[in-house]
Coordinates of C-alpha atoms and ligand atoms in Angstrom, one line a residue:
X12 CA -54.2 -96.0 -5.3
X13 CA -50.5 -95.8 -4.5
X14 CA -48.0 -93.0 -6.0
X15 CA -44.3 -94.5 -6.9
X16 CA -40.9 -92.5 -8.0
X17 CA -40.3 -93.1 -12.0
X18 CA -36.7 -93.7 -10.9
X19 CA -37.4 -97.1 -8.7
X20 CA -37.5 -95.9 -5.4
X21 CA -39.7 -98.6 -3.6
X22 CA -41.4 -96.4 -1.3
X23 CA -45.3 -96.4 -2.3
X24 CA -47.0 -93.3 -0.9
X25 CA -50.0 -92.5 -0.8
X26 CA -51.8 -89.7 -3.2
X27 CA -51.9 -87.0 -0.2
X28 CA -48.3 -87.6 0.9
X29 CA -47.4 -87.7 -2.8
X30 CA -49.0 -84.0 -3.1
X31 CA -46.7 -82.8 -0.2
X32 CA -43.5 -83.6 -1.2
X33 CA -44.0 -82.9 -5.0
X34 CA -40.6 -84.5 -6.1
X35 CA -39.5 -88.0 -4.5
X36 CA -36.6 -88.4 -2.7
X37 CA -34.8 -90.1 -5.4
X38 CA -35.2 -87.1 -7.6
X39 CA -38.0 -88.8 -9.6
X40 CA -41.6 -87.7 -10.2
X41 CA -44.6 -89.6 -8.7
X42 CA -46.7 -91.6 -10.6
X43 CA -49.7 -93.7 -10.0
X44 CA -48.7 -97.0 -9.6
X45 CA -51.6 -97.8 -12.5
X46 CA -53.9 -95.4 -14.5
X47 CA -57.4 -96.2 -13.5
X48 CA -60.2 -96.4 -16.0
X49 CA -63.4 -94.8 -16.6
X50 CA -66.1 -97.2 -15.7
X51 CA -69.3 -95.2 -16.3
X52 CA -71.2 -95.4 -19.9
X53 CA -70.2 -92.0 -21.9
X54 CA -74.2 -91.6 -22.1
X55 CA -73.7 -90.8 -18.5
X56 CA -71.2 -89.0 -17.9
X57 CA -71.7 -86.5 -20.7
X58 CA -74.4 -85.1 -18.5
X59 CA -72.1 -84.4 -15.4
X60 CA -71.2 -80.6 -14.8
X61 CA -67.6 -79.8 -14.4
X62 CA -67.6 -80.2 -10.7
X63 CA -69.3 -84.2 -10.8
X64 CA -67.0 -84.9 -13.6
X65 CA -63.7 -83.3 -11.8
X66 CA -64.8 -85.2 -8.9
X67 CA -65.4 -88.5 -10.6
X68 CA -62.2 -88.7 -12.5
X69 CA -60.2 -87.2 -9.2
X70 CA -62.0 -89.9 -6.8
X71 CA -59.8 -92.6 -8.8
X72 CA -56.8 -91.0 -8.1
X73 CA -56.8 -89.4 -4.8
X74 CA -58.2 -92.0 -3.0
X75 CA -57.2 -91.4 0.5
X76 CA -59.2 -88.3 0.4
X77 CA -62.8 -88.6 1.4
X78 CA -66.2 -87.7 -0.4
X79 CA -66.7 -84.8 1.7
X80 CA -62.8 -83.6 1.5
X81 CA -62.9 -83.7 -2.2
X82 CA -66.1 -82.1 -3.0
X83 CA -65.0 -79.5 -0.6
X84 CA -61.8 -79.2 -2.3
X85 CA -63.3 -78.9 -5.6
X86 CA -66.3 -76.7 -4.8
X87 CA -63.5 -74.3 -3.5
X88 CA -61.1 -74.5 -6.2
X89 CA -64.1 -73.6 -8.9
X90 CA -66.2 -70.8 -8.0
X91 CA -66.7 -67.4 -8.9
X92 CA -62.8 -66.8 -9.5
X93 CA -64.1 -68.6 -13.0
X94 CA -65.8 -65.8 -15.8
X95 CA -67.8 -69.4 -16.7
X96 CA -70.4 -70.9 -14.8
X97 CA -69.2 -74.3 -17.0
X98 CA -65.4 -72.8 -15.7
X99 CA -63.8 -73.6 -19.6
X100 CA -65.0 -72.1 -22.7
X101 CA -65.5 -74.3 -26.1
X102 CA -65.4 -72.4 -29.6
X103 CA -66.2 -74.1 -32.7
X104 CA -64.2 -73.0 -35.7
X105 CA -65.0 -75.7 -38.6
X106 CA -63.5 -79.1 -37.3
X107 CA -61.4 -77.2 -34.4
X108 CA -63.0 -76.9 -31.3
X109 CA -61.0 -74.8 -29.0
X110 CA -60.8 -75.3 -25.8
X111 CA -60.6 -71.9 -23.6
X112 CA -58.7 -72.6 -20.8
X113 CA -58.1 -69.4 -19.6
X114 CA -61.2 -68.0 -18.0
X115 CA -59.5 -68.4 -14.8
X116 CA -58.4 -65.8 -12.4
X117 CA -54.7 -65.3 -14.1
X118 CA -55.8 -65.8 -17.8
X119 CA -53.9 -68.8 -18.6
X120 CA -54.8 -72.2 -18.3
X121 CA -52.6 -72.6 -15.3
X122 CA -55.5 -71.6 -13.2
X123 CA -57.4 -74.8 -14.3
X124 CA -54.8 -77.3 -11.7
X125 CA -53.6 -74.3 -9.2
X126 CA -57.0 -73.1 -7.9
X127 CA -57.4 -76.5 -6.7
X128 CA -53.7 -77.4 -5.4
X129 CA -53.6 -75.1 -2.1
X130 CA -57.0 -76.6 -1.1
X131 CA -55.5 -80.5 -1.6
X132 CA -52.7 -79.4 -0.3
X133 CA -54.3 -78.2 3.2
X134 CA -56.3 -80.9 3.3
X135 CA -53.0 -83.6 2.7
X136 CA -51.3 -81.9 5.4
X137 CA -53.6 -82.3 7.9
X138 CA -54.2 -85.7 6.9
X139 CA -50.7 -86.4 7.2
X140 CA -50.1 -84.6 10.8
X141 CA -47.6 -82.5 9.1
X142 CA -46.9 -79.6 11.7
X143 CA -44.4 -77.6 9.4
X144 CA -45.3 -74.5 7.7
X145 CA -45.1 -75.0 3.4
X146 CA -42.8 -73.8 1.6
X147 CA -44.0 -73.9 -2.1
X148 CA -41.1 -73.4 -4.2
X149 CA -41.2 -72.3 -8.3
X150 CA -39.5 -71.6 -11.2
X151 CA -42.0 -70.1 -13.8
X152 CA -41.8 -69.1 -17.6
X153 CA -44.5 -66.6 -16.6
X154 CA -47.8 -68.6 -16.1
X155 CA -47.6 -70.9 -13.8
X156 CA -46.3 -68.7 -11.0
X157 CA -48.8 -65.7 -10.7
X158 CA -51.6 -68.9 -11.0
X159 CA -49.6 -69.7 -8.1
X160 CA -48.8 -66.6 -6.1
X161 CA -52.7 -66.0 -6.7
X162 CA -53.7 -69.3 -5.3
X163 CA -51.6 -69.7 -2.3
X164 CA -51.5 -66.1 -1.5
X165 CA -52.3 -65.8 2.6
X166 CA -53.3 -69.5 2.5
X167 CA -52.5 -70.2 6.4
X168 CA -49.2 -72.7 6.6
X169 CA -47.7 -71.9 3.6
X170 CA -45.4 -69.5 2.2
X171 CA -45.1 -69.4 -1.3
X172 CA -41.5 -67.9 -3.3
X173 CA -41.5 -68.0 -7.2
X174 CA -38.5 -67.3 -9.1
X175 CA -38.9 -65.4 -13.3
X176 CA -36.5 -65.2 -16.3
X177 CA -36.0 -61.4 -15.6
X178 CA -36.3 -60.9 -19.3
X179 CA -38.5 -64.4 -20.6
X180 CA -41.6 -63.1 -19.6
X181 CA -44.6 -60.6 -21.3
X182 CA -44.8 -57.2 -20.0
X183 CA -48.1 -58.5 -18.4
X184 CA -47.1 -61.5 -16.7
X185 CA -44.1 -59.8 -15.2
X186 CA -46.3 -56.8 -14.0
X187 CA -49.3 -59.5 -12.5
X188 CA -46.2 -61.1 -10.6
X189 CA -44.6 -58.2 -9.0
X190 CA -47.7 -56.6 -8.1
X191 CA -48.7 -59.5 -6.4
X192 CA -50.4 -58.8 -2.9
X193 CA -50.3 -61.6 0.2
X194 CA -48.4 -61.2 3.4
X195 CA -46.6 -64.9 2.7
X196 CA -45.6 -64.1 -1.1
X197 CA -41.9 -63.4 -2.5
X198 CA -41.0 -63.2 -6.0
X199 CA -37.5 -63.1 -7.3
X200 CA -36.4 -62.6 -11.0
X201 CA -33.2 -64.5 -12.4
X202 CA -30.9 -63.1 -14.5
X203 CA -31.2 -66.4 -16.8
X204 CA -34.1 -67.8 -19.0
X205 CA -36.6 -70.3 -17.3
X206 CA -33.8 -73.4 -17.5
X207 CA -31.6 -71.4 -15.1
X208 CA -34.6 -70.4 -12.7
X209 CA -36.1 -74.2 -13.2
X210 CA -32.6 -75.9 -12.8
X211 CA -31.8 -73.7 -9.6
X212 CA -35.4 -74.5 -8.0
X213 CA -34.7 -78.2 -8.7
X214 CA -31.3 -78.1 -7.5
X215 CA -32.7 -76.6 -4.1
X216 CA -35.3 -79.7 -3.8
X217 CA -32.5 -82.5 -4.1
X218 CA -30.0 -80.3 -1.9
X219 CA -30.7 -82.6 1.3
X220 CA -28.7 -80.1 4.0
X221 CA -30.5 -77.4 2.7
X222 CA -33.8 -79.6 3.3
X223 CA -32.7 -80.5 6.5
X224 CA -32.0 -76.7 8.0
X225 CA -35.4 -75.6 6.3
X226 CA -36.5 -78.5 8.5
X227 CA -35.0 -77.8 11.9
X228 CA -36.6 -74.3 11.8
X229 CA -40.2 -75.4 10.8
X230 CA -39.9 -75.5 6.8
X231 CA -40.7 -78.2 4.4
X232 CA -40.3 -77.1 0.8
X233 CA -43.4 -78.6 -1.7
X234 CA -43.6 -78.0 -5.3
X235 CA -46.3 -76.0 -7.5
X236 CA -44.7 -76.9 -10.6
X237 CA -46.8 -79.5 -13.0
X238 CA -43.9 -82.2 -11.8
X239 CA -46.0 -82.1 -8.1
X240 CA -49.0 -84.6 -9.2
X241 CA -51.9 -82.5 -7.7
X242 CA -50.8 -80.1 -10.5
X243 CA -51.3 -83.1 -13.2
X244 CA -54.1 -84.7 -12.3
X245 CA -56.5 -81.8 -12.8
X246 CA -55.5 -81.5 -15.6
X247 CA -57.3 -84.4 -17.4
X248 CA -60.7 -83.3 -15.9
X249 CA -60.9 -81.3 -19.1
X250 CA -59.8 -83.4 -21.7
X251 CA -62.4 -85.6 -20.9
X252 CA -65.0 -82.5 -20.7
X253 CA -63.8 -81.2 -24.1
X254 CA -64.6 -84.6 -25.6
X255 CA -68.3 -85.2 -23.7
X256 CA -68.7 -82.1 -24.4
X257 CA -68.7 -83.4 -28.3
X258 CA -70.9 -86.0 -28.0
X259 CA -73.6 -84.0 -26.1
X260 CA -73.4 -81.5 -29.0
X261 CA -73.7 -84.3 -31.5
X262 CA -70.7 -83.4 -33.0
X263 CA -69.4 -86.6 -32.5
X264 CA -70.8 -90.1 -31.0
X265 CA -69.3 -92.4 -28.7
X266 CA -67.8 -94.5 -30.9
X267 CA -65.7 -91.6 -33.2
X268 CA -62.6 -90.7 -31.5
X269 CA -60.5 -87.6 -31.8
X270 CA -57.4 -85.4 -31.4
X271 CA -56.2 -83.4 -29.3
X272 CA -53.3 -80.3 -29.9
X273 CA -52.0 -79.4 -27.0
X274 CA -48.9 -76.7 -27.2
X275 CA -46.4 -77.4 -24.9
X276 CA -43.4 -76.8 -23.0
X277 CA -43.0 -78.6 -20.0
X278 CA -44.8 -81.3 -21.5
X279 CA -47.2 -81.3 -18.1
X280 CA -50.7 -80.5 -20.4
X281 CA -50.5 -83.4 -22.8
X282 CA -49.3 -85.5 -20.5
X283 CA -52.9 -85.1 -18.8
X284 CA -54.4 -85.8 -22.6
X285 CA -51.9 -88.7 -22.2
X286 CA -53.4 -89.9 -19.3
X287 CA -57.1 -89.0 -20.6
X288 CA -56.3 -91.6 -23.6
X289 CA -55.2 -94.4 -21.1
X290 CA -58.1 -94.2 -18.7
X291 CA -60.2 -94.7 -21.5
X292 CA -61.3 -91.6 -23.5
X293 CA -61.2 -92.0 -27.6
X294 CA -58.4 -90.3 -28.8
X295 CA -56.8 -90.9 -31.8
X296 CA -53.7 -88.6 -32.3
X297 CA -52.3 -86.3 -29.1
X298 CA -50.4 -83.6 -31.1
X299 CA -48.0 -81.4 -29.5
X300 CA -47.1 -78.2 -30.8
X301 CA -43.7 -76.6 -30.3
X302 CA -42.0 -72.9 -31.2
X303 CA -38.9 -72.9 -32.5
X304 CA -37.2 -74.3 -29.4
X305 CA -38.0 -77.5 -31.0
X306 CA -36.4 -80.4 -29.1
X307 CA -39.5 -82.5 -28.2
X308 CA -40.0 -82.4 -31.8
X309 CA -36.9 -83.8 -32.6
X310 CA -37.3 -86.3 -29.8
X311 CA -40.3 -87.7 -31.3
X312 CA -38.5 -87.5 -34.5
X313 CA -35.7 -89.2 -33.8
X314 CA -35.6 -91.2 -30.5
X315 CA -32.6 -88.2 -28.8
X316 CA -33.5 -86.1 -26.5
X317 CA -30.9 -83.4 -26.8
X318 CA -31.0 -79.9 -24.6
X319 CA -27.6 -78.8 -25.6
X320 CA -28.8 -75.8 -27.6
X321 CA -29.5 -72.6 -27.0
X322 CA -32.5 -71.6 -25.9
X323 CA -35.0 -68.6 -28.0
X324 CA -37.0 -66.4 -26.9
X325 CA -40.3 -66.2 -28.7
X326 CA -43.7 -64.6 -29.0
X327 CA -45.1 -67.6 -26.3
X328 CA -42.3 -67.5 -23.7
X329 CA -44.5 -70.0 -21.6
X330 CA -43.6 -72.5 -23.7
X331 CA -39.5 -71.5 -24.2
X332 CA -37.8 -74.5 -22.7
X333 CA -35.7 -76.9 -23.1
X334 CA -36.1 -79.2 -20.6
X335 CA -39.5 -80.9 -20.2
X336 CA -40.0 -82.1 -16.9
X337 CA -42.5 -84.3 -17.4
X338 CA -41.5 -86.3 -20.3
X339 CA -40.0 -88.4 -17.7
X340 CA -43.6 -89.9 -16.5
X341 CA -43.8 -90.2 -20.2
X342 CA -40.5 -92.3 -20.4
X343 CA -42.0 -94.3 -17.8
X344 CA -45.0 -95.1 -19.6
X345 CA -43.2 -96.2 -22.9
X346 CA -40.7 -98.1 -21.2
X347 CA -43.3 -100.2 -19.6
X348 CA -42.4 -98.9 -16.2
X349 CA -38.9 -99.4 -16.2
X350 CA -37.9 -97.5 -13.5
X351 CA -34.2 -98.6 -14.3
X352 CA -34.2 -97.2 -17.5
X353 CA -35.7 -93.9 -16.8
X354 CA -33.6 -93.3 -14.0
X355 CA -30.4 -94.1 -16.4
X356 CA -32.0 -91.5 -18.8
X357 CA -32.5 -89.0 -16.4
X358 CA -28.8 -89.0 -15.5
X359 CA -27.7 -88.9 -19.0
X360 CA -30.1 -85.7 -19.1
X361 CA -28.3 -84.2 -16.2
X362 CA -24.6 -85.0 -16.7
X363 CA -24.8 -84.6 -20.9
X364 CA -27.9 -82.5 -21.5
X365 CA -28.9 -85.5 -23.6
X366 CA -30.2 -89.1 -23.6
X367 CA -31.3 -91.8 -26.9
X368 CA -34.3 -94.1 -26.0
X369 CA -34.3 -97.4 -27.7
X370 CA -36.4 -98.8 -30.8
X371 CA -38.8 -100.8 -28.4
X372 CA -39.6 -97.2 -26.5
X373 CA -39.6 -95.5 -29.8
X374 CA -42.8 -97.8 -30.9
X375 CA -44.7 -97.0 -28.2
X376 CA -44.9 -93.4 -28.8
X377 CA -47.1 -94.0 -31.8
X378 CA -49.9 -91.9 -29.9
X379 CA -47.9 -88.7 -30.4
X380 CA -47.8 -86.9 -34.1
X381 CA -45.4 -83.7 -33.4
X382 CA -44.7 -80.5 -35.0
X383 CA -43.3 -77.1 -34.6
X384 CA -43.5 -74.0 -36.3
X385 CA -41.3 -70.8 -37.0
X386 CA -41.7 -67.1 -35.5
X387 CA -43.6 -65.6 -38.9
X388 CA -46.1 -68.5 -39.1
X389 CA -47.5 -68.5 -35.3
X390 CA -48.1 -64.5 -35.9
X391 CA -49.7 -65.4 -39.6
X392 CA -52.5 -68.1 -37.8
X393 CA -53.3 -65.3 -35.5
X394 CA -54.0 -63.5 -38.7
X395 CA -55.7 -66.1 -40.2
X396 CA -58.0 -67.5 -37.6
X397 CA -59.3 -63.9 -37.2
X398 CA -60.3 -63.1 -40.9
X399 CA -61.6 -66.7 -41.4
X400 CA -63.4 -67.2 -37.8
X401 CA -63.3 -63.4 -36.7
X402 CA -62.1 -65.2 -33.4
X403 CA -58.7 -63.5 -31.8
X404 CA -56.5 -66.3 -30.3
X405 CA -53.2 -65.9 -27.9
X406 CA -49.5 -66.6 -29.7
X407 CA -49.6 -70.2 -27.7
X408 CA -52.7 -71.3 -29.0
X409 CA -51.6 -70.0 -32.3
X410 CA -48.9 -72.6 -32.3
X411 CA -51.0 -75.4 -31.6
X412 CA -53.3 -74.4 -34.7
X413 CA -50.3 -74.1 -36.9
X414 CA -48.9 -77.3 -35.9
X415 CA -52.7 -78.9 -36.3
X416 CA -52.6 -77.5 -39.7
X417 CA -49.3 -78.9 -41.3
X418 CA -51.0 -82.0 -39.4
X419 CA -54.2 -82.1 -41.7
X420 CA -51.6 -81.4 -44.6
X421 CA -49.4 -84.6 -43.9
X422 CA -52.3 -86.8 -43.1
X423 CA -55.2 -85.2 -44.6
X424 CA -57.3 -86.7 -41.2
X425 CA -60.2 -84.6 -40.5
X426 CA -62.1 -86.1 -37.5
X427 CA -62.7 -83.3 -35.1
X428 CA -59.9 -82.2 -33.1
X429 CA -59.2 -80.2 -30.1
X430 CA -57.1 -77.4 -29.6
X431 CA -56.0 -76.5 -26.0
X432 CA -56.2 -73.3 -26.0
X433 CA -53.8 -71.8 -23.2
X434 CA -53.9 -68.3 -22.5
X435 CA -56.2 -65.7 -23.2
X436 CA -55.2 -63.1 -25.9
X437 CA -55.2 -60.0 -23.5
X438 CA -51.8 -61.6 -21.9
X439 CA -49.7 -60.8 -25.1
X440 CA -51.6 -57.8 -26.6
X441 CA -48.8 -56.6 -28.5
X442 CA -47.4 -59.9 -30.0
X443 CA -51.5 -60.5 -31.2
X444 CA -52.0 -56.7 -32.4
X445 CA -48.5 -57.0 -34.5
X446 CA -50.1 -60.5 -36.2
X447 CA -53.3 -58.5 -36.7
X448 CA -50.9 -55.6 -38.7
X449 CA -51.6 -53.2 -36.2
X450 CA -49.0 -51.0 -35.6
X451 CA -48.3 -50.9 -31.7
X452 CA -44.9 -48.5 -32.0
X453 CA -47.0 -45.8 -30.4
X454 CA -48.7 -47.9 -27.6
X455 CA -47.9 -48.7 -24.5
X456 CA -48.8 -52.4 -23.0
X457 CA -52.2 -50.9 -21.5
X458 CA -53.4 -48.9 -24.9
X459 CA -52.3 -52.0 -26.6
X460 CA -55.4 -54.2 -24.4
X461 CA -57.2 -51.1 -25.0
X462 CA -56.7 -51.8 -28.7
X463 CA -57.2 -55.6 -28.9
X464 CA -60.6 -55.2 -27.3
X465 CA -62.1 -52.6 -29.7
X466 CA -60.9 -55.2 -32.3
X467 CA -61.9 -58.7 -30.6
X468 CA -65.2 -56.4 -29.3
X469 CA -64.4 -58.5 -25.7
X470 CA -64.2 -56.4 -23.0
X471 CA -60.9 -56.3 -21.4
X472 CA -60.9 -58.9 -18.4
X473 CA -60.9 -56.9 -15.4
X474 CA -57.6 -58.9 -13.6
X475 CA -55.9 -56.8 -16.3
X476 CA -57.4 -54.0 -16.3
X477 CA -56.2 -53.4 -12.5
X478 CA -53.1 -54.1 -13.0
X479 CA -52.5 -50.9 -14.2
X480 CA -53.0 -49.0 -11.1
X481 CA -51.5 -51.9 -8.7
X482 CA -48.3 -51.0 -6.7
X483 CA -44.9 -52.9 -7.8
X484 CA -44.1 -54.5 -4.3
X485 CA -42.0 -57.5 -5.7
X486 CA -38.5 -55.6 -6.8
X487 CA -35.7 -58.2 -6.0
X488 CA -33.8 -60.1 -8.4
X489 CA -31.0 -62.3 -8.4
X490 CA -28.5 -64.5 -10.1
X491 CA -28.9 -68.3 -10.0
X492 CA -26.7 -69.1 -7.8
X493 CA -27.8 -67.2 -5.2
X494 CA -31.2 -68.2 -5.3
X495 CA -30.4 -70.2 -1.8
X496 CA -29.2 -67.2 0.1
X497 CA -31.9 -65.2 -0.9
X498 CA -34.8 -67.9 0.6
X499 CA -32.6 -68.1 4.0
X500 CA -33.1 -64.8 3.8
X501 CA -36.7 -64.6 2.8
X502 CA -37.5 -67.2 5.7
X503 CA -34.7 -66.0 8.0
X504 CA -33.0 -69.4 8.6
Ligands
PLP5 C1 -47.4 -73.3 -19.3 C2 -48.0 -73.0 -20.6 C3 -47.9 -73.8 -21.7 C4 -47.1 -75.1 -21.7 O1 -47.7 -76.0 -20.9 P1 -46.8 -77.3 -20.3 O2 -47.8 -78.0 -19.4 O3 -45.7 -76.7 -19.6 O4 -46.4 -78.1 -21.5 C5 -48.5 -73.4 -22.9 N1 -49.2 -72.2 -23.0 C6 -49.3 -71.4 -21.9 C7 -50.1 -70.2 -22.1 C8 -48.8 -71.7 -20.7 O5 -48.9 -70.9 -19.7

């Protein structure tokens, strides 16, 4: 299996190098030159734990990477760090089965692709006779970099710098980053929203003399974010789980396929259920669920992609964006692989905020159904799913089951569908106590978890519990254009 840019440079690289360098050199995201596809009888691999299955769908992908290696690798990235034994959680609510991805160490599904990425990455670089130290390099909108301060903190050869929205984030994600222990961390918030910090960090990966002093003095930058393909493909591992994990509770046989709601932002999580679909698992419509910053939903809608709004903060800041990354390993996909095509899209993106694909491109997306949904309603579902289900879920989530519910209304389908269920609850204790009609004037953010675990009755996950009592060590911030200085700083170059 070979990796190739989606905007047509010809290098083909293997799945280790690909995993290094995160972004290609032509500004384009890897891709596997062909999806493989499940070859194994559903009968079988229902029985697989999550390990044998993560290492049987991985094995197709990261080929260059030996048995042992991978195993290794897995065995690593899944272990005790998980509250589950079977690492995801399932809940049944009627036809819904959520998927709990969030028992990981930071709460948020995030966890699920960054406890394994450090150990790939270790393992790539010594494949690869790379004798630089790693620079990993992101721009969160709150989950993805504490999963990755967590993971690569004192992981020997890398250093790891992750730039916030100063004022995008919870009160808790914000407090798990800048408590953040690990002699090789640094954490910077922007005075921006996650565009700014995500345009800047990009802008730093295709600055080549930037690269090239990073270079002279040991550096090599790499990329945690879901457009570095060791972020993506673990990902699918539990799409396919979720739905063997169906059939081998009879819920549903081999032959009946499903949904899947996933509620997204930078469009990296049902891309996986993307890929799940191609490599062969039934899955009738992949849904995906936006807040009010709408614009995939108007790109399914009408063919334009079109960024040039503003951007609004909401009660599920990880998904307030306006730029989706990896729509462009979508684009790829729909256009048949016409790496001409994206790349001409991508630059329309980048000089107008804004690109049109065309009719043939359009049919092609027929596997997506989207939806979006306002402010009041997402805090309403939280309501609801509690007094119907007495089950508590996060304000993400809570836009994937309103979405999935105007869904049922348009097309009045009711095969069994599954709901990606992103973060746990405890992360946005206030936004989930003010949907329950509790009133949280008088609480602070740690009485508020307090609160929301007397009324859930689940205990309040330890990882947030500490954070209370945790020293702020990570104080800096910064505008976006001085994002550069502040690493040459950081890594005294
Ligand atoms: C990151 C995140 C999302 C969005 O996922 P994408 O892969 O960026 O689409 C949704 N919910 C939560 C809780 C997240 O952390």
């Amino acid at each position: 299996m070979y990796y190739k840019s989606t905007r047509g440079d010809k290098n083909l690289i293997t799945s280790s190098l690909a995993i290094i360098k995160g972004i290609a050199d032509d500004g384009g995201l890897y891709v596997p030159v062909e999806i493989p596809k499940i070859d194994k009888p559903i009968e079988e691999l229902k029985n697989m734990t999550y390990h044998e299955l993560c290492f049987y769908i991985l094995k197709k992908f990261l080929t260059d990477f030996n048995d042992d290696e991978l195993y290794g690798c897995i065995q690593r990235a899944y272990d005790d760090k998980f509250e589950k034994d079977s690492i995801i959680g399932i809940s049944e609510c009627d036809n819904m089965f959520f998927l709990e991805l969030y028992h990981g160490p930071t709460l948020a599904f995030k966890d699920m692709a960054l406890s394994l990425l450090p150990h790939l990455l270790k393992v790539s670089i010594k494949k690869n006779g790379i004798d630089k130290k790693i620079v990993i390099l992101t721009a969160t909108s709150g989950d993805t970099g504490k999963a990755a301060l967590e993971a690569f903190a004192d992981v020997e050869g890398t250093n790891i710098i992750v730039f916030y929205p100063e004022d995008g984030v919870s009160f808790i994600q914000k407090r798990q980053m800048i408590t953040q222990n690990g002699n090789n961390t640094f954490v910077v918030g922007i005075k921006g929203n996650f565009d700014d910090a995500q345009g800047g960090v990009k802008d730093i990966f295709n600055d080549k003399d930037f690269n090239d002093k990073l270079l002279k003095n040991g550096y090599m930058l790499s990329s945690a974010n879901s457009i570095n393909i060791g972020r993506l493909l673990p990902q699918i591992v539990y799409y396919v789980y979720g739905y063997l994990d169906l059939v081998r509770k009879n819920k549903i046989t081999p032959k009946d396929s499903i949904n899947i709601v996933v509620p997204t932002g930078n469009f990296g999580n049902i891309l996986a259920a993307y890929y799940a679909k191609k490599m062969g698992i039934n899955i009738n419509k992949l849904i995906c669920a936006s807040n009010e910053n709408n614009v995939l939903y108007d790109f399914f809608k009408t063919g334009v992609y079109d960024a040039k709004r503003e951007l609004k903060l909401t009660s599920s800041p990880s998904m307030d964006i306006l730029i989706s990354s990896n729509l462009e390993r979508l684009l790829y996909e729909i256009s048949n692989k016409d790496t001409e095509v994206v790349k001409m899209l991508m630059q329309g993106l980048n000089r107008k905020k804004e690109y049109v694909i065309d009719s043939r491109m359009n049919e092609n997306l027929s596997d997506f159904y989207s939806g979006y949904v306002l402010e009041d309603e997402v805090l309403y579902s939280i309501f609801e799913v509690y007094k119907t289900y007495e089950y508590v879920i996060d304000t993400h989530t809570a836009v994937a089951y309103s979405v999935y519910k105007n869904y049922v209304k348009d097309t009045m389908d009711d095969r069994k569908t599954i709901i990606a269920s992103t973060a746990s609850p405890f992360k946005f204790s206030n936004s989930v106590l003010e949907a329950l009609n509790v009133d949280t004037k008088d609480l602070d953010d740690f009485k508020a978890v307090e609160c929301l675990s007397k009324l859930s009755n689940i205990k309040v996950p330890k990882r947030i519990k500490e954070l209370e009592n945790k020293p702020v060590i990570h104080k800096i911030s910064c505008n976006k254009k001085d994002m550069k200085n502040i690493i040459e700083s950081y890594l005294e170059v």
